[in-house]
Tab-separated table of C-alpha atoms and ligand atoms in Angstrom:
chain	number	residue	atom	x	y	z
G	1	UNK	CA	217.901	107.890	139.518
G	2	UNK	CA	217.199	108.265	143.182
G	3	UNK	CA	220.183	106.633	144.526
G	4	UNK	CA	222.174	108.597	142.159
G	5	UNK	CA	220.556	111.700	143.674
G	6	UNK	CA	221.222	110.183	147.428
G	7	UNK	CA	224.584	109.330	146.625
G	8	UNK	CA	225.554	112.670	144.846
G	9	UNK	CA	224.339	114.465	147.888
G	10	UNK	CA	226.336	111.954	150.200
G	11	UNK	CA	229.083	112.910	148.313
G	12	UNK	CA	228.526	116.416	148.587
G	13	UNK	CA	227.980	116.188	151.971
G	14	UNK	CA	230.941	114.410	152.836
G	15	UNK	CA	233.703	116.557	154.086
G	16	UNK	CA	230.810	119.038	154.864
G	17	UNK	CA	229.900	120.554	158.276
G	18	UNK	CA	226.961	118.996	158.454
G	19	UNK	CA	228.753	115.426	157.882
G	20	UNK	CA	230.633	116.076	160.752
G	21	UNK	CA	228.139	117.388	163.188
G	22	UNK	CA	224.475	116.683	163.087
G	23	UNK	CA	223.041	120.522	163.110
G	24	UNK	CA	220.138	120.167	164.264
G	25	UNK	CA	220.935	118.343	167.010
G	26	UNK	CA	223.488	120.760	168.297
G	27	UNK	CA	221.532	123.572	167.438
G	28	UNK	CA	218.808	122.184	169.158
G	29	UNK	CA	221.118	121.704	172.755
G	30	UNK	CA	221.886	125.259	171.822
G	31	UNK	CA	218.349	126.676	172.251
G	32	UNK	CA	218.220	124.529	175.978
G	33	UNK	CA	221.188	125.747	177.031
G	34	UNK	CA	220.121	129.642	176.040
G	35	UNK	CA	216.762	129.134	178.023
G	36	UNK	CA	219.266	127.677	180.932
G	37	UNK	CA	220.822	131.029	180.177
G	38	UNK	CA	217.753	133.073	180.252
G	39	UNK	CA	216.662	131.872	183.356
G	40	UNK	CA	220.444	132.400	185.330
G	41	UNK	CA	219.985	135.916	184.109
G	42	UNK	CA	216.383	136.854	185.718
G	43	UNK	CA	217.498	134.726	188.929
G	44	UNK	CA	221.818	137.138	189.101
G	45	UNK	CA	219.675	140.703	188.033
G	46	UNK	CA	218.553	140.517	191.862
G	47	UNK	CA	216.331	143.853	190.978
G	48	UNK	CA	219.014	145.919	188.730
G	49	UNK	CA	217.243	146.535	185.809
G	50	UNK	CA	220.789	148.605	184.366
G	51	UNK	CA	222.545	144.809	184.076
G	52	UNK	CA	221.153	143.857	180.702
G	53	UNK	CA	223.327	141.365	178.780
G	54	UNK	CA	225.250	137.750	180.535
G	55	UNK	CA	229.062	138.647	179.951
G	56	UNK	CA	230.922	135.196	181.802
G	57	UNK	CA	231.541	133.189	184.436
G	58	UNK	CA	233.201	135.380	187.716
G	59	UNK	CA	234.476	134.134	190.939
G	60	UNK	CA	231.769	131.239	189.971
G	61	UNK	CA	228.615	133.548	189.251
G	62	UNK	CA	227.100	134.490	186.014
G	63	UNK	CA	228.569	138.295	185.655
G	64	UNK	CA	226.006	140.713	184.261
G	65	UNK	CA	226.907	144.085	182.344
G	66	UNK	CA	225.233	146.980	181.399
G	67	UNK	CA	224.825	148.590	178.295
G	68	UNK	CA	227.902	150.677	178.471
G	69	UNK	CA	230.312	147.244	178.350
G	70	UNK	CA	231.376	146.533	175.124
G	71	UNK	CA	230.014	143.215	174.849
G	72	UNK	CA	226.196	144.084	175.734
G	73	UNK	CA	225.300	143.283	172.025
G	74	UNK	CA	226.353	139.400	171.727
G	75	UNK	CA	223.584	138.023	173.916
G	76	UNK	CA	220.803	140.126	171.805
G	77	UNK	CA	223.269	138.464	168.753
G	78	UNK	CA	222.963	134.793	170.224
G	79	UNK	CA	218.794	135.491	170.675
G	80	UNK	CA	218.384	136.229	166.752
G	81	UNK	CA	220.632	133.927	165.740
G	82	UNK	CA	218.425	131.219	167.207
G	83	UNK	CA	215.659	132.753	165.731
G	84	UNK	CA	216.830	132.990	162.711
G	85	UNK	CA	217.329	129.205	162.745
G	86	UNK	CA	214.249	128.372	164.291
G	87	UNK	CA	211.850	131.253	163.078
G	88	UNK	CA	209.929	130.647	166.572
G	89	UNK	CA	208.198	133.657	168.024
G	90	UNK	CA	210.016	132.926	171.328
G	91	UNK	CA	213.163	134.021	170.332
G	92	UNK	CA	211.877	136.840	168.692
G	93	UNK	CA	210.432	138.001	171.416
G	94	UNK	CA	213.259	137.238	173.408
G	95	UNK	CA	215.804	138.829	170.526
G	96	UNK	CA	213.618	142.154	170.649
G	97	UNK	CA	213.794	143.113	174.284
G	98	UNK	CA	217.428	142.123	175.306
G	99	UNK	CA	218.092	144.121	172.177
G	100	UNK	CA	216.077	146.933	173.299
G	101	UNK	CA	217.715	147.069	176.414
G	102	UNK	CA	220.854	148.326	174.777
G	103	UNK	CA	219.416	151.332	172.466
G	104	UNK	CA	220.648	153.756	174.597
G	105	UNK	CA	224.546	153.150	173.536
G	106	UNK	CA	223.108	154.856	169.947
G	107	UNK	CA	224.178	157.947	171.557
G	108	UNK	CA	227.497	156.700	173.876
G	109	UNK	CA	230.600	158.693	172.059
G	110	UNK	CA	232.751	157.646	174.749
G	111	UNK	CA	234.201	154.148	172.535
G	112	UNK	CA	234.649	152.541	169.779
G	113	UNK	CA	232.682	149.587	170.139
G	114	UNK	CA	229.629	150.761	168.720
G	115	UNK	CA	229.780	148.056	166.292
G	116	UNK	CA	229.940	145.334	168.717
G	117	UNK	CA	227.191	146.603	170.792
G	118	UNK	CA	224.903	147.632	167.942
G	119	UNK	CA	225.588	146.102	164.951
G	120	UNK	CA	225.941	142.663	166.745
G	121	UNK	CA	222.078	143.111	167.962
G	122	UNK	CA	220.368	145.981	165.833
G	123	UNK	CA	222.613	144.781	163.055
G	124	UNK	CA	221.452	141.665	163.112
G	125	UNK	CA	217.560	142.055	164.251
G	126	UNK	CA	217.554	144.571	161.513
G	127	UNK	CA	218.683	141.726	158.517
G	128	UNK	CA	216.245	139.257	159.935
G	129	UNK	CA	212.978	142.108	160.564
G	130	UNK	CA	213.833	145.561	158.683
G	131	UNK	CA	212.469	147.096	161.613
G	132	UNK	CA	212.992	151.006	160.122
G	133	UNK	CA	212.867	151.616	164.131
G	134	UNK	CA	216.264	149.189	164.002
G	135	UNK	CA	217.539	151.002	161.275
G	136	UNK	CA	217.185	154.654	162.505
G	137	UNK	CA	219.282	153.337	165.300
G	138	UNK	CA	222.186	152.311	163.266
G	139	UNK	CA	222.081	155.350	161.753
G	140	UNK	CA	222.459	157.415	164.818
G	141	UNK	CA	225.188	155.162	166.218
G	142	UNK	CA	227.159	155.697	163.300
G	143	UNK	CA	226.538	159.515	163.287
G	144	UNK	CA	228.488	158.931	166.999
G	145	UNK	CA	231.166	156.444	165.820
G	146	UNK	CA	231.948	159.170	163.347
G	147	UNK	CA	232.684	161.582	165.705
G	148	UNK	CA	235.950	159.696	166.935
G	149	UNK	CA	237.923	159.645	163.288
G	150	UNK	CA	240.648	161.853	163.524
G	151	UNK	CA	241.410	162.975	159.739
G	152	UNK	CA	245.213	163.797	160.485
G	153	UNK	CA	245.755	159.702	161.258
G	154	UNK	CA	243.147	158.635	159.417
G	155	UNK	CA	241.395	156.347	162.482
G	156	UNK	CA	238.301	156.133	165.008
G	157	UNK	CA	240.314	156.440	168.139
G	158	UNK	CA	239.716	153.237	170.067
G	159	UNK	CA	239.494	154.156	173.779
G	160	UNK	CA	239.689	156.823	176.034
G	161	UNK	CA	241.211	154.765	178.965
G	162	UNK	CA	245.348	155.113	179.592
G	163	UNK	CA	245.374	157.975	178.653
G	164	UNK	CA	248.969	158.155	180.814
G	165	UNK	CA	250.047	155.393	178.156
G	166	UNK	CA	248.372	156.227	175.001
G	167	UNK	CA	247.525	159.656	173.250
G	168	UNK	CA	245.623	158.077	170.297
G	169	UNK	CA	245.175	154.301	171.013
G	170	UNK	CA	243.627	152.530	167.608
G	171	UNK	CA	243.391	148.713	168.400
G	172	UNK	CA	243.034	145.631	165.631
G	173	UNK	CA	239.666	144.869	167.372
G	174	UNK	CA	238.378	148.193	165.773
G	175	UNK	CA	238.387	146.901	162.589
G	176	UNK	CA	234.937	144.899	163.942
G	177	UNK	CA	233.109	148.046	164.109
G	178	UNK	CA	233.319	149.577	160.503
G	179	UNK	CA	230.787	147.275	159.494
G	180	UNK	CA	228.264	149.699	160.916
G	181	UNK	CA	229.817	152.294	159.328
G	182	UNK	CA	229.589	150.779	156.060
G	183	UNK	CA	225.764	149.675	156.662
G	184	UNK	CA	224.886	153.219	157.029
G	185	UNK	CA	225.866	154.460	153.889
G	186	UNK	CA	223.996	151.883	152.244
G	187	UNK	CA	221.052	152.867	154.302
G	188	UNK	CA	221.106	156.960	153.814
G	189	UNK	CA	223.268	156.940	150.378
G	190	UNK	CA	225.762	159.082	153.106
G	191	UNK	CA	229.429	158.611	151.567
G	192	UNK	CA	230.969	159.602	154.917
G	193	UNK	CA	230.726	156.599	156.712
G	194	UNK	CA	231.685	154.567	154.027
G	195	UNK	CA	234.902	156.977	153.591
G	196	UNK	CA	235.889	157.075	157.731
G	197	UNK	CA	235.625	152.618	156.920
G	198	UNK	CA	238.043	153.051	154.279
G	199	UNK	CA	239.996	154.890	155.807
G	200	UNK	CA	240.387	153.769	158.884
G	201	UNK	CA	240.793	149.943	157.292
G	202	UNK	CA	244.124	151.616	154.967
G	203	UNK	CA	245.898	153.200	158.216
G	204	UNK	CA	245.202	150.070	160.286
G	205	UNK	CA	246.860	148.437	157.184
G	206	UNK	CA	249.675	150.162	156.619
G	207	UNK	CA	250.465	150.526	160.667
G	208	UNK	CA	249.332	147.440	162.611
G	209	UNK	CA	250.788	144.521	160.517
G	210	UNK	CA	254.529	142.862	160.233
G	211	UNK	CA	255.945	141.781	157.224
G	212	UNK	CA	254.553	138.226	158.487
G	213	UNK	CA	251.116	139.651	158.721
G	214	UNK	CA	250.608	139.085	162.295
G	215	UNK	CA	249.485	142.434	163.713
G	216	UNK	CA	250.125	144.247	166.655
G	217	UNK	CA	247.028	145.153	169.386
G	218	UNK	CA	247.385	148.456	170.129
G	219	UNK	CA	248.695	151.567	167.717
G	220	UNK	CA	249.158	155.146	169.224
G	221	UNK	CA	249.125	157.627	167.007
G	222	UNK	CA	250.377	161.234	167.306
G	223	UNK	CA	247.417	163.817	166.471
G	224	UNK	CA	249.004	166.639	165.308
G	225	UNK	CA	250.935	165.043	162.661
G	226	UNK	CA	249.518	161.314	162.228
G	227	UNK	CA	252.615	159.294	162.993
G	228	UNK	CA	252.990	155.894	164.735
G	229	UNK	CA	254.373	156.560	168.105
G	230	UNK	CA	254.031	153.484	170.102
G	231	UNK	CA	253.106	150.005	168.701
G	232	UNK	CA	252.038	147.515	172.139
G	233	UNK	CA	249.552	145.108	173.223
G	234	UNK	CA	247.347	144.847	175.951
G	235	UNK	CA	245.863	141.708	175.955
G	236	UNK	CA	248.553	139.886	174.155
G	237	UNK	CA	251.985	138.386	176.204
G	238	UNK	CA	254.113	140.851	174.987
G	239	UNK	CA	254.436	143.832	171.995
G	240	UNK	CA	255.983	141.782	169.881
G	241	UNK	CA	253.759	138.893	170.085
G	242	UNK	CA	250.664	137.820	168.305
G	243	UNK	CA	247.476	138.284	170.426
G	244	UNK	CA	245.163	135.551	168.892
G	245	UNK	CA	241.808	137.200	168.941
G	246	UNK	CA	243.410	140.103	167.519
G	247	UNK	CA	244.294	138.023	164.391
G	248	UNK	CA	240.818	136.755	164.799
G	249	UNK	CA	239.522	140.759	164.386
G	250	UNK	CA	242.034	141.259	161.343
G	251	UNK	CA	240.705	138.057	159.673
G	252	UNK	CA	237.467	138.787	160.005
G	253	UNK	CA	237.513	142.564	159.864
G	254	UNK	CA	239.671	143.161	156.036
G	255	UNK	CA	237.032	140.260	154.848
G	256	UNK	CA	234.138	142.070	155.721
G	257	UNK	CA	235.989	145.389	154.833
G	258	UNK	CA	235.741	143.249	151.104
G	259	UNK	CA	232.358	142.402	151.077
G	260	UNK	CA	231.578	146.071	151.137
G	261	UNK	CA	234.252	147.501	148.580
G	262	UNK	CA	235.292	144.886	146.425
G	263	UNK	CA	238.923	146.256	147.228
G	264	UNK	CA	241.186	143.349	146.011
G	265	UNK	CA	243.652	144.615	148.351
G	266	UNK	CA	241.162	143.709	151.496
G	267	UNK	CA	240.986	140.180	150.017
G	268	UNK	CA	244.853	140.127	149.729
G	269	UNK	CA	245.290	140.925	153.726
G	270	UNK	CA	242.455	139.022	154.583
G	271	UNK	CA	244.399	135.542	152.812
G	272	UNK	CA	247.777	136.689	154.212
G	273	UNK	CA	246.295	137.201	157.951
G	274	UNK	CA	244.561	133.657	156.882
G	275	UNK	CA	247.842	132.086	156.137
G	276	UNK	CA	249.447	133.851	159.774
G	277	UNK	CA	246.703	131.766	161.558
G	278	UNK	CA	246.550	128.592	159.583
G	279	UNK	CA	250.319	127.714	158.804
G	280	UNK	CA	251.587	128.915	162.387
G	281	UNK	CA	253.470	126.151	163.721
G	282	UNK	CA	252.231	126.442	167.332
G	283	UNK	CA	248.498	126.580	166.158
G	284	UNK	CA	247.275	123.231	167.892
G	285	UNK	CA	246.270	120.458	165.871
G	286	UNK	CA	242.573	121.070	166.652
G	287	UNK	CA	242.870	124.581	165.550
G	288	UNK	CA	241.946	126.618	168.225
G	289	UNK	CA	244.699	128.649	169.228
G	290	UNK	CA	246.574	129.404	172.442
G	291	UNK	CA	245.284	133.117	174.061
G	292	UNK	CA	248.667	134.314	171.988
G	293	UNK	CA	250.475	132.467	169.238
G	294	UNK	CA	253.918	133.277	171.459
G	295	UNK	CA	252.726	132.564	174.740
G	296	UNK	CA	255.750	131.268	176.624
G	297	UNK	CA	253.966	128.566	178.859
G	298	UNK	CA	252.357	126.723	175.224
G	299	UNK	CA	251.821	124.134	175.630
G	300	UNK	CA	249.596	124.902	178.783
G	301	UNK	CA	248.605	128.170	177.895
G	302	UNK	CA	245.159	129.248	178.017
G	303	UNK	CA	243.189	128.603	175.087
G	304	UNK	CA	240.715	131.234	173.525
G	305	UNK	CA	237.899	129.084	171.642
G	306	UNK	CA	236.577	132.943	171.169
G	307	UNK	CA	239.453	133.258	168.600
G	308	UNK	CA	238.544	130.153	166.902
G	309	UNK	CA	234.892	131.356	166.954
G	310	UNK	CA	235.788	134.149	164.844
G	311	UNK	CA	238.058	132.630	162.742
G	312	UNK	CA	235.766	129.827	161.336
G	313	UNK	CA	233.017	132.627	160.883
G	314	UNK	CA	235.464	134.697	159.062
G	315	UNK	CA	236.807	131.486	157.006
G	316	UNK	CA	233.570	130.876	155.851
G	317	UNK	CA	232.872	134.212	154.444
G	318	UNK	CA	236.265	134.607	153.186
G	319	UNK	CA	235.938	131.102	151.165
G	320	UNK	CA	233.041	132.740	149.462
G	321	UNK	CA	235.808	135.471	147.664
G	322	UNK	CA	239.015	133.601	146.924
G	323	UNK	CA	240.226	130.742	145.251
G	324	UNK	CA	241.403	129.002	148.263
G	325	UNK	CA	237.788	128.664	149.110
G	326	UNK	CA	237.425	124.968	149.672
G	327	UNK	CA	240.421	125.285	152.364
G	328	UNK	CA	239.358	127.693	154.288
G	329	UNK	CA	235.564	125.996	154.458
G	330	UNK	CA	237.340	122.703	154.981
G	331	UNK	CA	239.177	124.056	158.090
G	332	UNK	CA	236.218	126.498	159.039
G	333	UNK	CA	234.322	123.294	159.565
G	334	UNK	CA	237.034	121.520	161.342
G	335	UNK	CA	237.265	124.331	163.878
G	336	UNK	CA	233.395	124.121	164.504
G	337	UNK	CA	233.279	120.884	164.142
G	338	UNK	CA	235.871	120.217	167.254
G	339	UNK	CA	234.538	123.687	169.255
G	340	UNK	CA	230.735	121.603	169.067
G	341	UNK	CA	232.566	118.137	170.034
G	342	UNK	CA	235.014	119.438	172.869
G	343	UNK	CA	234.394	122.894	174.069
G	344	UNK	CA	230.863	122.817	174.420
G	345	UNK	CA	229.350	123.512	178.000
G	346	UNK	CA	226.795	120.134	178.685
G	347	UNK	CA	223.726	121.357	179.260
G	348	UNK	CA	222.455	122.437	182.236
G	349	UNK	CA	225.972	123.882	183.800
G	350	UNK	CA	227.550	127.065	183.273
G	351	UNK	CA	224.682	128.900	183.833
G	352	UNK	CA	224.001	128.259	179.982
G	353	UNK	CA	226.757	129.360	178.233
G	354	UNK	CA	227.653	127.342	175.015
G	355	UNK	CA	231.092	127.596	175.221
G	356	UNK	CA	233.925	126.923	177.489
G	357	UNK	CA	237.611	127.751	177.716
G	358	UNK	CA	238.046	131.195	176.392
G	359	UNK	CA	240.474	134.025	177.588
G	360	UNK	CA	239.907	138.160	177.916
G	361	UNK	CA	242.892	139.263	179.197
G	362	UNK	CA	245.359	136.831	180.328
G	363	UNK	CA	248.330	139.449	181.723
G	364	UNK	CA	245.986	140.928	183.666
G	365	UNK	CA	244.393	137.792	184.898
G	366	UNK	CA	241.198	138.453	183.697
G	367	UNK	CA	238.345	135.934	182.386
G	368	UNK	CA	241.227	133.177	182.101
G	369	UNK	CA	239.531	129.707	180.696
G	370	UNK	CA	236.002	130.893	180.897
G	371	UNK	CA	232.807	130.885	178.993
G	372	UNK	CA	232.633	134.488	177.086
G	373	UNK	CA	229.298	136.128	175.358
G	374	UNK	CA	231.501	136.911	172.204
G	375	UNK	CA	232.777	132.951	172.114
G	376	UNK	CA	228.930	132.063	171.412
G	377	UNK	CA	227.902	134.666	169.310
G	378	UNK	CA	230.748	133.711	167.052
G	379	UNK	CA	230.184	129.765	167.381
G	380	UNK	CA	226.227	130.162	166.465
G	381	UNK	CA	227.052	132.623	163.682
G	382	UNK	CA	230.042	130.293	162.296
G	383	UNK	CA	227.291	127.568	163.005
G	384	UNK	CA	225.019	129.014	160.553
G	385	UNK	CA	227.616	130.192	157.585
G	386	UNK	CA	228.895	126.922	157.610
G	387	UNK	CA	224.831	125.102	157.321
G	388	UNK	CA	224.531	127.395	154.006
G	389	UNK	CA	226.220	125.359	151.342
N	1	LIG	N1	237.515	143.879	171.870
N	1	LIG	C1	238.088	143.427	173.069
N	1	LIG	C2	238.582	142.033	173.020
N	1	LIG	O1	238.681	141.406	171.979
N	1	LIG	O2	238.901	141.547	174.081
């Protein structure tokens, strides 16, 4: 009876994430490499008590941002992750003050990445403590999200920068914040937020995608009547191309967009976006894509193990909803399974960054092949969807 039971759970195991990478080991290196990274950040701050959150690697020093930069919230993200593995009271500790750090951004109406900054720390302190301090604050930052939907396109406006290029710039990445939006309502029975979500997930729908369901980066919309005026990219190689991370946001952003609504049509884009990534011919064989799926130097283009990040975390949620589910786990763990055995930073170097060999903003030659905040966040959450079985 026994060694039926081991080998039924050998079996079951097999294939699995955790046949492929021993967990606890890796989550273990990723707790010393985080108090590497805890320590790098007390010795850059050098007295500025505005530079909260580790961002990357610049001109070979650990570059610091403040609250206002969109990715403040992914270290506070990477701090209760670990605690939420470990359930020590260092990490909580830890978790609660680089996440308190960023609180002021509740009230920042000047961007769209509320989401990212809030929802990626509060959010997530907030699921492992319901601290109603935590919640109030999600609240208020989604009051201030709100106020950048536009009802005549139907969108949050993205950002307020280039404004010589872009009247109403909505971005793909967007898509990442309307989880707050759709927390709130569930926290203050408020419809509105949940309706701005909705909406703003149907217009990015029905503007940013091609028939192939790659989508473009940036949409600019006219105010006064709603059209499309410009469709471009910014961080892609060209308009026409297909920024990876961005596919990364869409992936991830119409499955969580499904979670909430149970709109089969979210599922739908979420599988076709899926099926952009997965069956691209110039996807590499270890899955983790080139900075843009039509970058003319592939192969030697820069990879962005960010975009793979958030693909495997939005594979593994998304294999909880369709009928392809064993596929997209199966290749969910492949891409963590190859992130933890080649892109991981040893311990000890990078100033403690898990992951090397992402890419911001390749045309402008910025954070080329470099440990990103976002990369890890991703990694440790994809870490942990793909330990639940
Ligand atoms: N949200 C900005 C980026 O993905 O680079």
């Amino acid at each position: 009876m026994r060694l039926i039971g081991s080998l039924a759970i050998g079996v079951l195991l097999q294939g699995s994430l955790q046949a492929q990478v021993k967990l606890p080991a890796v989550l273990a290196d990723a707790e010393k490499q985080t108090k590497v990274m805890l320590q790098s950040v007390s010795a850059a701050k050098e007295g500025k008590a505005d530079l909260v959150s580790p961002r990357t690697i610049e001109n070979g020093k650990l570059k610091l941002v403040t609250s206002r930069d969109w990715t403040s919230g992914f270290f506070p993200g990477v701090l209760w992750f670990l605690y939420q593995y470990t359930g020590k009271q260092e990490w909580l500790t830890q978790a609660k003050a680089y996440t308190a750090n960023i609180e002021r951004e509740k009230t920042n109406a000047g961007t769209h990445d509320m989401g990212f900054k809030i929802f990626c720390s509060f959010g997530t302190g907030y699921r492992l403590t319901n601290d109603a301090a935590y919640k109030d604050i999600i609240i208020q930052s989604a009051k201030t999200l709100s106020t950048r939907f536009n009802p005549t396109v139907g969108c949050i406006r993205s950002w307020d920068h280039h404004k010589e290029v872009w009247g109403f710039p909505v971005i793909i990445d967007n898509m990442m914040n309307l989880e707050l939006l759709f927390e709130a309502t569930k926290f203050t029975g408020d419809s509105s937020f949940y309706k701005i979500a909705v909406s703003h997930a149907n217009t990015t729908m029905k503007n940013h995608f091609r028939p192939d369901y790659s989508s473009y980066h940036v949409i600019d919309y006219d105010t006064t009547t709603g059209a499309v005026v410009k469709k471009n990219t910014h961080q892609g190689y060209s308009h026409e191309s297909a920024w990876s991370r961005g596919q990364a946001w869409g992936l991830y952003g119409y499955t969580m967009c499904y979670r909430y609504t149970k709109n089969p049509i979210y599922l739908q884009q979420a599988e076709h976006i899926a099926a952009f990534i997965l069956n691209h011919p110039r996807l590499p064989k270890d899955l983790v894509p080139y900075y843009d799926f039509d970058g003319p130097d592939i192969p030697n283009a820069p990879r962005d193990a960010s975009a793979a990040a958030v693909i495997a975390s939005g594979l593994y949620e998304l294999a909880g909803y369709s009928k392809n589910g064993k596929r997209y786990r199966t290749t969910a763990d492949k891409i963590v399974t190859n992130l933890t055995r080649s892109y991981r930073s040893p311990i000890g170097e990078n100033f403690g960054f898990l992951l090397l060999h992402s890419t911001g903003s390749k045309p402008s030659n910025s954070e080329v092949d470099v440990p990103l905040n976002y990369a890890d966040y991703y990694y440790l959450e994809a870490l942990l969807r793909g330990k639940k079985k």
